[in-house]
C-alpha cells in the first residue's frame, strides 16, 4: 500500500470499535500517525499496540467527547504528541431506535450529546490545527470526514431522533465545507448503510428483537473495513480534489 499520508497526523473519534477502529488501522497503513479517541481505554491501548506492531504509530486518548473540556483535551494531546493535525474523522456515534410516541428522552439526550455536541466540540477544537496543516503541512491540505449515515439522507419509521442527528451532521458538513474549503480544509460526509458493528447493541431488548436483529438476519451488511476504505479514499485524494459526500451501501440495500 502506498503511504500517501506519511508525515501527517489523524484523529479518529470512536476508535475503540467498529468503523472507527478499522479506519484508524487503515489510516495508519497509509502512513498517518493516529490518535485513537473513545472512552474505553483498554480497547484503545490494545488497538494502539496492534498498530505499533504493524509498523505504524498510534496514541490512545481516553475521552468522553460529550464533555467539551475532554474533547478539547483529546485534540490537544494528539497535537502535543504528533506536533500537528491533518485529518479529523468524526466517527463516534450512538444509534438508539424506537417510536417517538412514549420515547425515552434520556436516550434522545445521549444520542444528541454524542452525534451532535461531541462532533461540534471536537471539530471546533481541531479546526485551528487543520487550517495550519492546510497552510504549512506536507500535503498542503487537511480533511474532516464526518461519518453520518444513510439515515441522514432517508428517514425511516423508528429512526426518528437518530435520523434527526444525522441529517444535522449532513447540514453542518455542507455549511462548514463552504466556510473552509477555499482554505484547503476539505469537509466531507460519508454515509454508510448497514455495517456489522456493535452499534445496535446499546438498544433496549425489545428494539433489538423487533428492529435490529431481523435487519441483520435478513439483509446483506457491510464490514467496517468497507467504510475505512471509503475514508481512506476521501483523505488520500490529491489537493485539488474534494469528495463532498460518499454513500457506501450494501448492494442489496441500494
Ligand atoms: N453500523 C452501522 O450500521 C452504521 C451505519 C451508518 C452509520 N454508522 C455510524 O458509524 C459511526 C461508528 O459506528 P459503529 O457502527 O462503528 O458503532 P460502534 O462499534 O458502536 O462504535 C461507536 C464508537 O463511538 C464511541 N463513542 C460512543 N460514545 C462516545 C463518547 N461519549 N465519547 C467518545 N466516544 C464515544 C464508542 O467508544 P466508547 O464506547 O469506548 O466510548 C465506539 O468506539 C457512528 O457515527 C454511526 O452512527 C454506523
PDB file of C-alpha atoms and ligand atoms in Angstrom:
ATOM      1  CA  UNK A   1       0.000   0.000   0.000  1.00  0.00           C
ATOM      2  CA  UNK A   2       1.412   3.426  -0.897  1.00  0.00           C
ATOM      3  CA  UNK A   3       1.956   5.603   2.148  1.00  0.00           C
ATOM      4  CA  UNK A   4       0.199   8.744   0.921  1.00  0.00           C
ATOM      5  CA  UNK A   5      -0.282  10.062   4.459  1.00  0.00           C
ATOM      6  CA  UNK A   6       3.320   9.798   5.637  1.00  0.00           C
ATOM      7  CA  UNK A   7       4.243  12.779   7.796  1.00  0.00           C
ATOM      8  CA  UNK A   8       0.621  13.547   8.672  1.00  0.00           C
ATOM      9  CA  UNK A   9      -1.413  13.013  11.842  1.00  0.00           C
ATOM     10  CA  UNK A  10      -5.039  11.924  12.133  1.00  0.00           C
ATOM     11  CA  UNK A  11      -7.546  11.830  14.991  1.00  0.00           C
ATOM     12  CA  UNK A  12     -10.368   9.286  14.892  1.00  0.00           C
ATOM     13  CA  UNK A  13     -13.195   9.513  17.423  1.00  0.00           C
ATOM     14  CA  UNK A  14     -14.935   6.303  18.403  1.00  0.00           C
ATOM     15  CA  UNK A  15     -11.784   4.311  17.613  1.00  0.00           C
ATOM     16  CA  UNK A  16     -12.448   1.653  20.256  1.00  0.00           C
ATOM     17  CA  UNK A  17     -14.668  -0.463  17.965  1.00  0.00           C
ATOM     18  CA  UNK A  18     -16.349  -0.932  14.600  1.00  0.00           C
ATOM     19  CA  UNK A  19     -15.813   1.620  11.862  1.00  0.00           C
ATOM     20  CA  UNK A  20     -13.525   3.818  13.971  1.00  0.00           C
ATOM     21  CA  UNK A  21     -11.080   1.009  14.783  1.00  0.00           C
ATOM     22  CA  UNK A  22     -10.985  -0.139  11.135  1.00  0.00           C
ATOM     23  CA  UNK A  23     -10.467   3.449   9.946  1.00  0.00           C
ATOM     24  CA  UNK A  24      -7.635   4.063  12.403  1.00  0.00           C
ATOM     25  CA  UNK A  25      -5.891   0.901  11.168  1.00  0.00           C
ATOM     26  CA  UNK A  26      -6.357   1.905   7.540  1.00  0.00           C
ATOM     27  CA  UNK A  27      -5.048   5.467   8.038  1.00  0.00           C
ATOM     28  CA  UNK A  28      -2.008   4.071   9.872  1.00  0.00           C
ATOM     29  CA  UNK A  29      -1.384   1.721   6.922  1.00  0.00           C
ATOM     30  CA  UNK A  30      -1.345   4.809   4.703  1.00  0.00           C
ATOM     31  CA  UNK A  31       1.395   6.256   6.910  1.00  0.00           C
ATOM     32  CA  UNK A  32      -0.531   8.616   9.218  1.00  0.00           C
ATOM     33  CA  UNK A  33       0.180   8.800  12.950  1.00  0.00           C
ATOM     34  CA  UNK A  34      -3.217   8.192  14.524  1.00  0.00           C
ATOM     35  CA  UNK A  35      -4.774   9.432  17.768  1.00  0.00           C
ATOM     36  CA  UNK A  36      -7.422   6.943  18.916  1.00  0.00           C
ATOM     37  CA  UNK A  37     -10.177   8.642  20.898  1.00  0.00           C
ATOM     38  CA  UNK A  38     -13.001   6.974  22.863  1.00  0.00           C
ATOM     39  CA  UNK A  39     -13.987   6.165  26.445  1.00  0.00           C
ATOM     40  CA  UNK A  40     -12.782   2.528  26.670  1.00  0.00           C
ATOM     41  CA  UNK A  41      -9.075   2.917  27.321  1.00  0.00           C
ATOM     42  CA  UNK A  42      -8.297  -0.844  27.350  1.00  0.00           C
ATOM     43  CA  UNK A  43      -9.587  -1.223  23.803  1.00  0.00           C
ATOM     44  CA  UNK A  44      -7.731   1.842  22.587  1.00  0.00           C
ATOM     45  CA  UNK A  45      -4.484   0.607  24.099  1.00  0.00           C
ATOM     46  CA  UNK A  46      -4.924  -2.829  22.504  1.00  0.00           C
ATOM     47  CA  UNK A  47      -5.510  -1.221  19.099  1.00  0.00           C
ATOM     48  CA  UNK A  48      -2.558   1.155  19.537  1.00  0.00           C
ATOM     49  CA  UNK A  49      -0.347  -1.848  20.315  1.00  0.00           C
ATOM     50  CA  UNK A  50      -1.603  -3.647  17.158  1.00  0.00           C
ATOM     51  CA  UNK A  51      -0.911  -0.598  15.007  1.00  0.00           C
ATOM     52  CA  UNK A  52       2.551  -0.152  16.521  1.00  0.00           C
ATOM     53  CA  UNK A  53       3.302  -3.843  15.950  1.00  0.00           C
ATOM     54  CA  UNK A  54       2.319  -3.473  12.297  1.00  0.00           C
ATOM     55  CA  UNK A  55       4.867  -0.640  11.945  1.00  0.00           C
ATOM     56  CA  UNK A  56       2.516   2.307  12.465  1.00  0.00           C
ATOM     57  CA  UNK A  57       2.248   4.959  15.175  1.00  0.00           C
ATOM     58  CA  UNK A  58      -0.810   5.363  17.393  1.00  0.00           C
ATOM     59  CA  UNK A  59      -1.735   7.140  20.603  1.00  0.00           C
ATOM     60  CA  UNK A  60      -4.602   6.020  22.855  1.00  0.00           C
ATOM     61  CA  UNK A  61      -6.565   9.010  24.183  1.00  0.00           C
ATOM     62  CA  UNK A  62      -9.357   8.266  26.651  1.00  0.00           C
ATOM     63  CA  UNK A  63     -12.040  10.934  26.342  1.00  0.00           C
ATOM     64  CA  UNK A  64     -15.787  11.356  26.511  1.00  0.00           C
ATOM     65  CA  UNK A  65     -16.348  13.771  23.639  1.00  0.00           C
ATOM     66  CA  UNK A  66     -19.736  14.857  25.003  1.00  0.00           C
ATOM     67  CA  UNK A  67     -17.729  16.802  27.591  1.00  0.00           C
ATOM     68  CA  UNK A  68     -16.308  19.872  25.813  1.00  0.00           C
ATOM     69  CA  UNK A  69     -13.239  20.036  28.041  1.00  0.00           C
ATOM     70  CA  UNK A  70     -12.405  16.382  27.353  1.00  0.00           C
ATOM     71  CA  UNK A  71     -12.929  16.790  23.595  1.00  0.00           C
ATOM     72  CA  UNK A  72     -10.570  19.784  23.604  1.00  0.00           C
ATOM     73  CA  UNK A  73      -8.007  17.943  25.729  1.00  0.00           C
ATOM     74  CA  UNK A  74      -8.102  14.965  23.336  1.00  0.00           C
ATOM     75  CA  UNK A  75      -7.265  17.199  20.369  1.00  0.00           C
ATOM     76  CA  UNK A  76      -4.558  18.909  22.417  1.00  0.00           C
ATOM     77  CA  UNK A  77      -2.972  15.587  23.397  1.00  0.00           C
ATOM     78  CA  UNK A  78      -2.849  14.488  19.766  1.00  0.00           C
ATOM     79  CA  UNK A  79      -1.238  17.755  18.664  1.00  0.00           C
ATOM     80  CA  UNK A  80       1.278  17.659  21.531  1.00  0.00           C
ATOM     81  CA  UNK A  81       2.288  14.111  20.677  1.00  0.00           C
ATOM     82  CA  UNK A  82       2.412  14.389  16.870  1.00  0.00           C
ATOM     83  CA  UNK A  83       3.119  18.107  16.508  1.00  0.00           C
ATOM     84  CA  UNK A  84       0.272  18.581  14.066  1.00  0.00           C
ATOM     85  CA  UNK A  85      -3.206  17.500  12.951  1.00  0.00           C
ATOM     86  CA  UNK A  86      -4.058  16.948   9.278  1.00  0.00           C
ATOM     87  CA  UNK A  87      -7.107  14.676   9.412  1.00  0.00           C
ATOM     88  CA  UNK A  88     -10.137  14.523  11.690  1.00  0.00           C
ATOM     89  CA  UNK A  89     -12.575  11.632  11.403  1.00  0.00           C
ATOM     90  CA  UNK A  90     -15.715  12.377  13.416  1.00  0.00           C
ATOM     91  CA  UNK A  91     -16.960   8.834  13.785  1.00  0.00           C
ATOM     92  CA  UNK A  92     -18.124   8.352  17.409  1.00  0.00           C
ATOM     93  CA  UNK A  93     -21.843   7.753  17.434  1.00  0.00           C
ATOM     94  CA  UNK A  94     -24.816   6.198  19.131  1.00  0.00           C
ATOM     95  CA  UNK A  95     -27.966   4.810  17.491  1.00  0.00           C
ATOM     96  CA  UNK A  96     -30.977   4.225  19.744  1.00  0.00           C
ATOM     97  CA  UNK A  97     -34.075   3.394  17.740  1.00  0.00           C
ATOM     98  CA  UNK A  98     -37.773   3.222  18.587  1.00  0.00           C
ATOM     99  CA  UNK A  99     -41.052   5.089  18.258  1.00  0.00           C
ATOM    100  CA  UNK A 100     -41.334   8.761  19.167  1.00  0.00           C
ATOM    101  CA  UNK A 101     -44.627   8.048  20.966  1.00  0.00           C
ATOM    102  CA  UNK A 102     -43.654   7.292  24.569  1.00  0.00           C
ATOM    103  CA  UNK A 103     -39.942   7.633  23.796  1.00  0.00           C
ATOM    104  CA  UNK A 104     -37.262   7.606  26.458  1.00  0.00           C
ATOM    105  CA  UNK A 105     -35.984  11.191  26.402  1.00  0.00           C
ATOM    106  CA  UNK A 106     -32.734  10.175  28.119  1.00  0.00           C
ATOM    107  CA  UNK A 107     -31.933   8.127  25.013  1.00  0.00           C
ATOM    108  CA  UNK A 108     -32.545  11.223  22.888  1.00  0.00           C
ATOM    109  CA  UNK A 109     -30.215  13.262  25.112  1.00  0.00           C
ATOM    110  CA  UNK A 110     -27.463  10.635  24.881  1.00  0.00           C
ATOM    111  CA  UNK A 111     -27.673  10.472  21.078  1.00  0.00           C
ATOM    112  CA  UNK A 112     -27.728  14.237  20.658  1.00  0.00           C
ATOM    113  CA  UNK A 113     -24.776  14.550  23.057  1.00  0.00           C
ATOM    114  CA  UNK A 114     -22.515  12.164  21.076  1.00  0.00           C
ATOM    115  CA  UNK A 115     -23.702  12.538  17.488  1.00  0.00           C
ATOM    116  CA  UNK A 116     -24.123  16.314  17.528  1.00  0.00           C
ATOM    117  CA  UNK A 117     -22.475  18.031  20.513  1.00  0.00           C
ATOM    118  CA  UNK A 118     -19.440  15.741  20.616  1.00  0.00           C
ATOM    119  CA  UNK A 119     -18.862  16.221  16.891  1.00  0.00           C
ATOM    120  CA  UNK A 120     -19.136  20.003  17.248  1.00  0.00           C
ATOM    121  CA  UNK A 121     -16.758  20.194  20.229  1.00  0.00           C
ATOM    122  CA  UNK A 122     -14.138  18.029  18.542  1.00  0.00           C
ATOM    123  CA  UNK A 123     -14.412  19.897  15.255  1.00  0.00           C
ATOM    124  CA  UNK A 124     -14.096  23.305  16.872  1.00  0.00           C
ATOM    125  CA  UNK A 125     -11.038  22.221  18.830  1.00  0.00           C
ATOM    126  CA  UNK A 126      -9.393  20.649  15.764  1.00  0.00           C
ATOM    127  CA  UNK A 127     -10.073  23.391  13.203  1.00  0.00           C
ATOM    128  CA  UNK A 128      -7.176  25.772  14.022  1.00  0.00           C
ATOM    129  CA  UNK A 129      -4.726  22.857  13.710  1.00  0.00           C
ATOM    130  CA  UNK A 130      -6.314  21.639  10.471  1.00  0.00           C
ATOM    131  CA  UNK A 131      -6.141  25.144   8.983  1.00  0.00           C
ATOM    132  CA  UNK A 132      -2.483  25.319   9.953  1.00  0.00           C
ATOM    133  CA  UNK A 133      -1.791  21.897   8.391  1.00  0.00           C
ATOM    134  CA  UNK A 134      -3.506  23.013   5.174  1.00  0.00           C
ATOM    135  CA  UNK A 135      -1.212  26.042   5.035  1.00  0.00           C
ATOM    136  CA  UNK A 136       2.082  24.531   6.091  1.00  0.00           C
ATOM    137  CA  UNK A 137       1.746  20.729   6.129  1.00  0.00           C
ATOM    138  CA  UNK A 138       3.431  18.217   3.855  1.00  0.00           C
ATOM    139  CA  UNK A 139       0.274  17.731   1.749  1.00  0.00           C
ATOM    140  CA  UNK A 140      -0.885  21.394   1.952  1.00  0.00           C
ATOM    141  CA  UNK A 141      -4.407  20.102   2.514  1.00  0.00           C
ATOM    142  CA  UNK A 142      -6.346  18.893   5.563  1.00  0.00           C
ATOM    143  CA  UNK A 143      -9.506  16.820   5.930  1.00  0.00           C
ATOM    144  CA  UNK A 144     -12.573  16.414   8.070  1.00  0.00           C
ATOM    145  CA  UNK A 145     -14.649  13.321   7.385  1.00  0.00           C
ATOM    146  CA  UNK A 146     -17.929  13.150   9.254  1.00  0.00           C
ATOM    147  CA  UNK A 147     -19.386   9.657   9.494  1.00  0.00           C
ATOM    148  CA  UNK A 148     -23.097  10.252   9.103  1.00  0.00           C
ATOM    149  CA  UNK A 149     -25.475   7.541   7.892  1.00  0.00           C
ATOM    150  CA  UNK A 150     -27.884   6.726   5.121  1.00  0.00           C
ATOM    151  CA  UNK A 151     -30.354   7.650   7.916  1.00  0.00           C
ATOM    152  CA  UNK A 152     -29.068  11.207   7.430  1.00  0.00           C
ATOM    153  CA  UNK A 153     -30.454  11.235   3.885  1.00  0.00           C
ATOM    154  CA  UNK A 154     -33.503   8.986   4.025  1.00  0.00           C
ATOM    155  CA  UNK A 155     -35.847   8.818   7.005  1.00  0.00           C
ATOM    156  CA  UNK A 156     -37.361   5.528   8.166  1.00  0.00           C
ATOM    157  CA  UNK A 157     -40.001   4.645  10.727  1.00  0.00           C
ATOM    158  CA  UNK A 158     -38.375   4.210  14.156  1.00  0.00           C
ATOM    159  CA  UNK A 159     -35.165   6.053  13.292  1.00  0.00           C
ATOM    160  CA  UNK A 160     -36.627   9.419  14.491  1.00  0.00           C
ATOM    161  CA  UNK A 161     -34.009  11.154  16.621  1.00  0.00           C
ATOM    162  CA  UNK A 162     -31.058   9.163  15.227  1.00  0.00           C
ATOM    163  CA  UNK A 163     -32.084  10.457  11.790  1.00  0.00           C
ATOM    164  CA  UNK A 164     -32.519  13.934  13.250  1.00  0.00           C
ATOM    165  CA  UNK A 165     -28.902  13.941  14.461  1.00  0.00           C
ATOM    166  CA  UNK A 166     -27.523  12.560  11.200  1.00  0.00           C
ATOM    167  CA  UNK A 167     -29.497  14.972   8.998  1.00  0.00           C
ATOM    168  CA  UNK A 168     -27.972  17.647  11.249  1.00  0.00           C
ATOM    169  CA  UNK A 169     -24.465  16.285  10.663  1.00  0.00           C
ATOM    170  CA  UNK A 170     -25.055  16.442   6.904  1.00  0.00           C
ATOM    171  CA  UNK A 171     -26.230  20.065   7.059  1.00  0.00           C
ATOM    172  CA  UNK A 172     -23.347  21.108   9.309  1.00  0.00           C
ATOM    173  CA  UNK A 173     -20.858  19.389   6.999  1.00  0.00           C
ATOM    174  CA  UNK A 174     -22.144  21.274   3.982  1.00  0.00           C
ATOM    175  CA  UNK A 175     -22.061  24.604   5.783  1.00  0.00           C
ATOM    176  CA  UNK A 176     -18.549  24.110   7.187  1.00  0.00           C
ATOM    177  CA  UNK A 177     -17.364  22.960   3.750  1.00  0.00           C
ATOM    178  CA  UNK A 178     -18.388  26.321   2.303  1.00  0.00           C
ATOM    179  CA  UNK A 179     -16.557  28.102   5.116  1.00  0.00           C
ATOM    180  CA  UNK A 180     -13.162  26.381   4.907  1.00  0.00           C
ATOM    181  CA  UNK A 181     -12.714  24.529   1.596  1.00  0.00           C
ATOM    182  CA  UNK A 182     -11.117  27.552  -0.085  1.00  0.00           C
ATOM    183  CA  UNK A 183      -8.505  27.370   2.678  1.00  0.00           C
ATOM    184  CA  UNK A 184      -7.865  23.736   1.676  1.00  0.00           C
ATOM    185  CA  UNK A 185      -9.585  22.090   4.597  1.00  0.00           C
ATOM    186  CA  UNK A 186     -11.852  19.607   2.812  1.00  0.00           C
ATOM    187  CA  UNK A 187     -15.015  18.728   4.717  1.00  0.00           C
ATOM    188  CA  UNK A 188     -16.858  15.635   3.588  1.00  0.00           C
ATOM    189  CA  UNK A 189     -19.581  13.353   4.798  1.00  0.00           C
ATOM    190  CA  UNK A 190     -19.603   9.583   4.475  1.00  0.00           C
ATOM    191  CA  UNK A 191     -22.992   7.887   4.723  1.00  0.00           C
ATOM    192  CA  UNK A 192     -22.872   4.148   5.298  1.00  0.00           C
ATOM    193  CA  UNK A 193     -25.781   1.771   5.019  1.00  0.00           C
ATOM    194  CA  UNK A 194     -25.845  -1.209   7.401  1.00  0.00           C
ATOM    195  CA  UNK A 195     -22.449  -2.220   8.809  1.00  0.00           C
ATOM    196  CA  UNK A 196     -21.719  -5.169  11.117  1.00  0.00           C
ATOM    197  CA  UNK A 197     -20.594  -3.426  14.350  1.00  0.00           C
ATOM    198  CA  UNK A 198     -21.703  -3.027  17.966  1.00  0.00           C
ATOM    199  CA  UNK A 199     -23.882  -0.031  17.075  1.00  0.00           C
ATOM    200  CA  UNK A 200     -27.211  -1.813  17.572  1.00  0.00           C
ATOM    201  CA  UNK A 201     -26.207  -3.455  20.850  1.00  0.00           C
ATOM    202  CA  UNK A 202     -26.947  -0.391  23.001  1.00  0.00           C
ATOM    203  CA  UNK A 203     -30.679  -0.560  22.267  1.00  0.00           C
ATOM    204  CA  UNK A 204     -33.376  -1.860  24.591  1.00  0.00           C
ATOM    205  CA  UNK A 205     -34.056  -5.622  24.168  1.00  0.00           C
ATOM    206  CA  UNK A 206     -37.467  -5.067  22.534  1.00  0.00           C
ATOM    207  CA  UNK A 207     -35.923  -2.762  19.909  1.00  0.00           C
ATOM    208  CA  UNK A 208     -33.125  -5.236  19.264  1.00  0.00           C
ATOM    209  CA  UNK A 209     -35.663  -8.052  18.838  1.00  0.00           C
ATOM    210  CA  UNK A 210     -38.069  -6.123  16.625  1.00  0.00           C
ATOM    211  CA  UNK A 211     -35.844  -3.860  14.544  1.00  0.00           C
ATOM    212  CA  UNK A 212     -32.159  -4.639  14.779  1.00  0.00           C
ATOM    213  CA  UNK A 213     -31.749  -8.426  14.850  1.00  0.00           C
ATOM    214  CA  UNK A 214     -34.228  -9.003  11.972  1.00  0.00           C
ATOM    215  CA  UNK A 215     -32.395  -6.348   9.921  1.00  0.00           C
ATOM    216  CA  UNK A 216     -29.039  -8.078  10.358  1.00  0.00           C
ATOM    217  CA  UNK A 217     -30.570 -11.523   9.757  1.00  0.00           C
ATOM    218  CA  UNK A 218     -32.397 -10.558   6.573  1.00  0.00           C
ATOM    219  CA  UNK A 219     -30.098  -8.040   4.930  1.00  0.00           C
ATOM    220  CA  UNK A 220     -26.642  -8.029   3.488  1.00  0.00           C
ATOM    221  CA  UNK A 221     -24.410  -5.734   5.567  1.00  0.00           C
ATOM    222  CA  UNK A 222     -21.021  -4.143   5.067  1.00  0.00           C
ATOM    223  CA  UNK A 223     -17.832  -4.744   7.034  1.00  0.00           C
ATOM    224  CA  UNK A 224     -16.225  -1.868   8.992  1.00  0.00           C
ATOM    225  CA  UNK A 225     -13.247  -2.157   6.612  1.00  0.00           C
ATOM    226  CA  UNK A 226     -15.524  -1.208   3.691  1.00  0.00           C
ATOM    227  CA  UNK A 227     -16.151   2.135   5.361  1.00  0.00           C
ATOM    228  CA  UNK A 228     -12.493   2.521   6.350  1.00  0.00           C
ATOM    229  CA  UNK A 229     -11.610   2.125   2.659  1.00  0.00           C
ATOM    230  CA  UNK A 230     -14.032   4.957   1.855  1.00  0.00           C
ATOM    231  CA  UNK A 231     -12.485   7.279   4.451  1.00  0.00           C
ATOM    232  CA  UNK A 232      -9.002   6.467   3.171  1.00  0.00           C
ATOM    233  CA  UNK A 233     -10.146   7.179  -0.390  1.00  0.00           C
ATOM    234  CA  UNK A 234     -11.501  10.591   0.637  1.00  0.00           C
ATOM    235  CA  UNK A 235      -8.439  11.747   2.558  1.00  0.00           C
ATOM    236  CA  UNK A 236      -5.820  10.494   0.099  1.00  0.00           C
ATOM    237  CA  UNK A 237      -7.207  12.459  -2.870  1.00  0.00           C
ATOM    238  CA  UNK A 238      -4.803  14.950  -4.401  1.00  0.00           C
ATOM    239  CA  UNK A 239      -5.030  18.514  -3.106  1.00  0.00           C
ATOM    240  CA  UNK A 240      -7.184  19.786  -5.987  1.00  0.00           C
ATOM    241  CA  UNK A 241      -9.898  17.133  -5.464  1.00  0.00           C
ATOM    242  CA  UNK A 242     -12.539  17.172  -2.725  1.00  0.00           C
ATOM    243  CA  UNK A 243     -15.120  14.465  -2.090  1.00  0.00           C
ATOM    244  CA  UNK A 244     -18.121  16.229  -0.558  1.00  0.00           C
ATOM    245  CA  UNK A 245     -20.323  13.219   0.025  1.00  0.00           C
ATOM    246  CA  UNK A 246     -19.862   9.478  -0.258  1.00  0.00           C
ATOM    247  CA  UNK A 247     -22.574   6.852   0.108  1.00  0.00           C
ATOM    248  CA  UNK A 248     -21.462   3.314   0.770  1.00  0.00           C
ATOM    249  CA  UNK A 249     -24.274   0.785   0.646  1.00  0.00           C
ATOM    250  CA  UNK A 250     -24.569  -2.977   0.662  1.00  0.00           C
ATOM    251  CA  UNK A 251     -25.585  -3.884  -2.885  1.00  0.00           C
ATOM    252  CA  UNK A 252     -28.893  -5.376  -1.727  1.00  0.00           C
ATOM    253  CA  UNK A 253     -29.911  -2.145   0.029  1.00  0.00           C
ATOM    254  CA  UNK A 254     -29.357   0.247  -2.868  1.00  0.00           C
TER     255      UNK A 254
HETATM  256  N1  LIG B   1     -23.012   0.249  11.978  1.00  0.00           N
HETATM  257  C1  LIG B   1     -23.830   0.796  11.083  1.00  0.00           C
HETATM  258  O1  LIG B   1     -24.684   0.107  10.502  1.00  0.00           O
HETATM  259  C2  LIG B   1     -23.723   2.258  10.753  1.00  0.00           C
HETATM  260  C3  LIG B   1     -24.425   2.717   9.634  1.00  0.00           C
HETATM  261  C4  LIG B   1     -24.359   4.060   9.319  1.00  0.00           C
HETATM  262  C5  LIG B   1     -23.613   4.912  10.106  1.00  0.00           C
HETATM  263  N2  LIG B   1     -22.936   4.448  11.191  1.00  0.00           N
HETATM  264  C6  LIG B   1     -22.181   5.420  12.006  1.00  0.00           C
HETATM  265  O2  LIG B   1     -20.839   4.986  12.112  1.00  0.00           O
HETATM  266  C7  LIG B   1     -20.265   5.523  13.300  1.00  0.00           C
HETATM  267  C8  LIG B   1     -19.495   4.431  14.028  1.00  0.00           C
HETATM  268  O3  LIG B   1     -20.397   3.457  14.482  1.00  0.00           O
HETATM  269  P1  LIG B   1     -20.098   1.897  14.526  1.00  0.00           P
HETATM  270  O4  LIG B   1     -21.082   1.259  13.655  1.00  0.00           O
HETATM  271  O5  LIG B   1     -18.672   1.632  14.341  1.00  0.00           O
HETATM  272  O6  LIG B   1     -20.570   1.579  16.029  1.00  0.00           O
HETATM  273  P2  LIG B   1     -19.797   1.158  17.366  1.00  0.00           P
HETATM  274  O7  LIG B   1     -18.975  -0.046  17.103  1.00  0.00           O
HETATM  275  O8  LIG B   1     -20.837   1.115  18.420  1.00  0.00           O
HETATM  276  O9  LIG B   1     -18.804   2.378  17.616  1.00  0.00           O
HETATM  277  C9  LIG B   1     -19.200   3.588  18.207  1.00  0.00           C
HETATM  278  C10 LIG B   1     -17.974   4.258  18.764  1.00  0.00           C
HETATM  279  O10 LIG B   1     -18.339   5.520  19.336  1.00  0.00           O
HETATM  280  C11 LIG B   1     -17.656   5.657  20.573  1.00  0.00           C
HETATM  281  N3  LIG B   1     -18.364   6.559  21.463  1.00  0.00           N
HETATM  282  C12 LIG B   1     -19.659   6.475  21.860  1.00  0.00           C
HETATM  283  N4  LIG B   1     -19.931   7.445  22.748  1.00  0.00           N
HETATM  284  C13 LIG B   1     -18.775   8.156  22.903  1.00  0.00           C
HETATM  285  C14 LIG B   1     -18.433   9.274  23.698  1.00  0.00           C
HETATM  286  N5  LIG B   1     -19.313   9.872  24.512  1.00  0.00           N
HETATM  287  N6  LIG B   1     -17.161   9.746  23.628  1.00  0.00           N
HETATM  288  C15 LIG B   1     -16.254   9.147  22.816  1.00  0.00           C
HETATM  289  N7  LIG B   1     -16.541   8.093  22.038  1.00  0.00           N
HETATM  290  C16 LIG B   1     -17.784   7.594  22.089  1.00  0.00           C
HETATM  291  C17 LIG B   1     -17.589   4.237  21.137  1.00  0.00           C
HETATM  292  O11 LIG B   1     -16.488   4.116  22.036  1.00  0.00           O
HETATM  293  P3  LIG B   1     -16.570   4.032  23.639  1.00  0.00           P
HETATM  294  O12 LIG B   1     -17.829   3.291  23.986  1.00  0.00           O
HETATM  295  O13 LIG B   1     -15.318   3.303  24.014  1.00  0.00           O
HETATM  296  O14 LIG B   1     -16.566   5.452  24.093  1.00  0.00           O
HETATM  297  C18 LIG B   1     -17.298   3.448  19.870  1.00  0.00           C
HETATM  298  O15 LIG B   1     -15.904   3.405  19.621  1.00  0.00           O
HETATM  299  C19 LIG B   1     -21.418   6.123  14.105  1.00  0.00           C
HETATM  300  O16 LIG B   1     -21.413   7.532  13.945  1.00  0.00           O
HETATM  301  C20 LIG B   1     -22.654   5.531  13.444  1.00  0.00           C
HETATM  302  O17 LIG B   1     -23.776   6.345  13.583  1.00  0.00           O
HETATM  303  C21 LIG B   1     -22.951   3.135  11.511  1.00  0.00           C
END
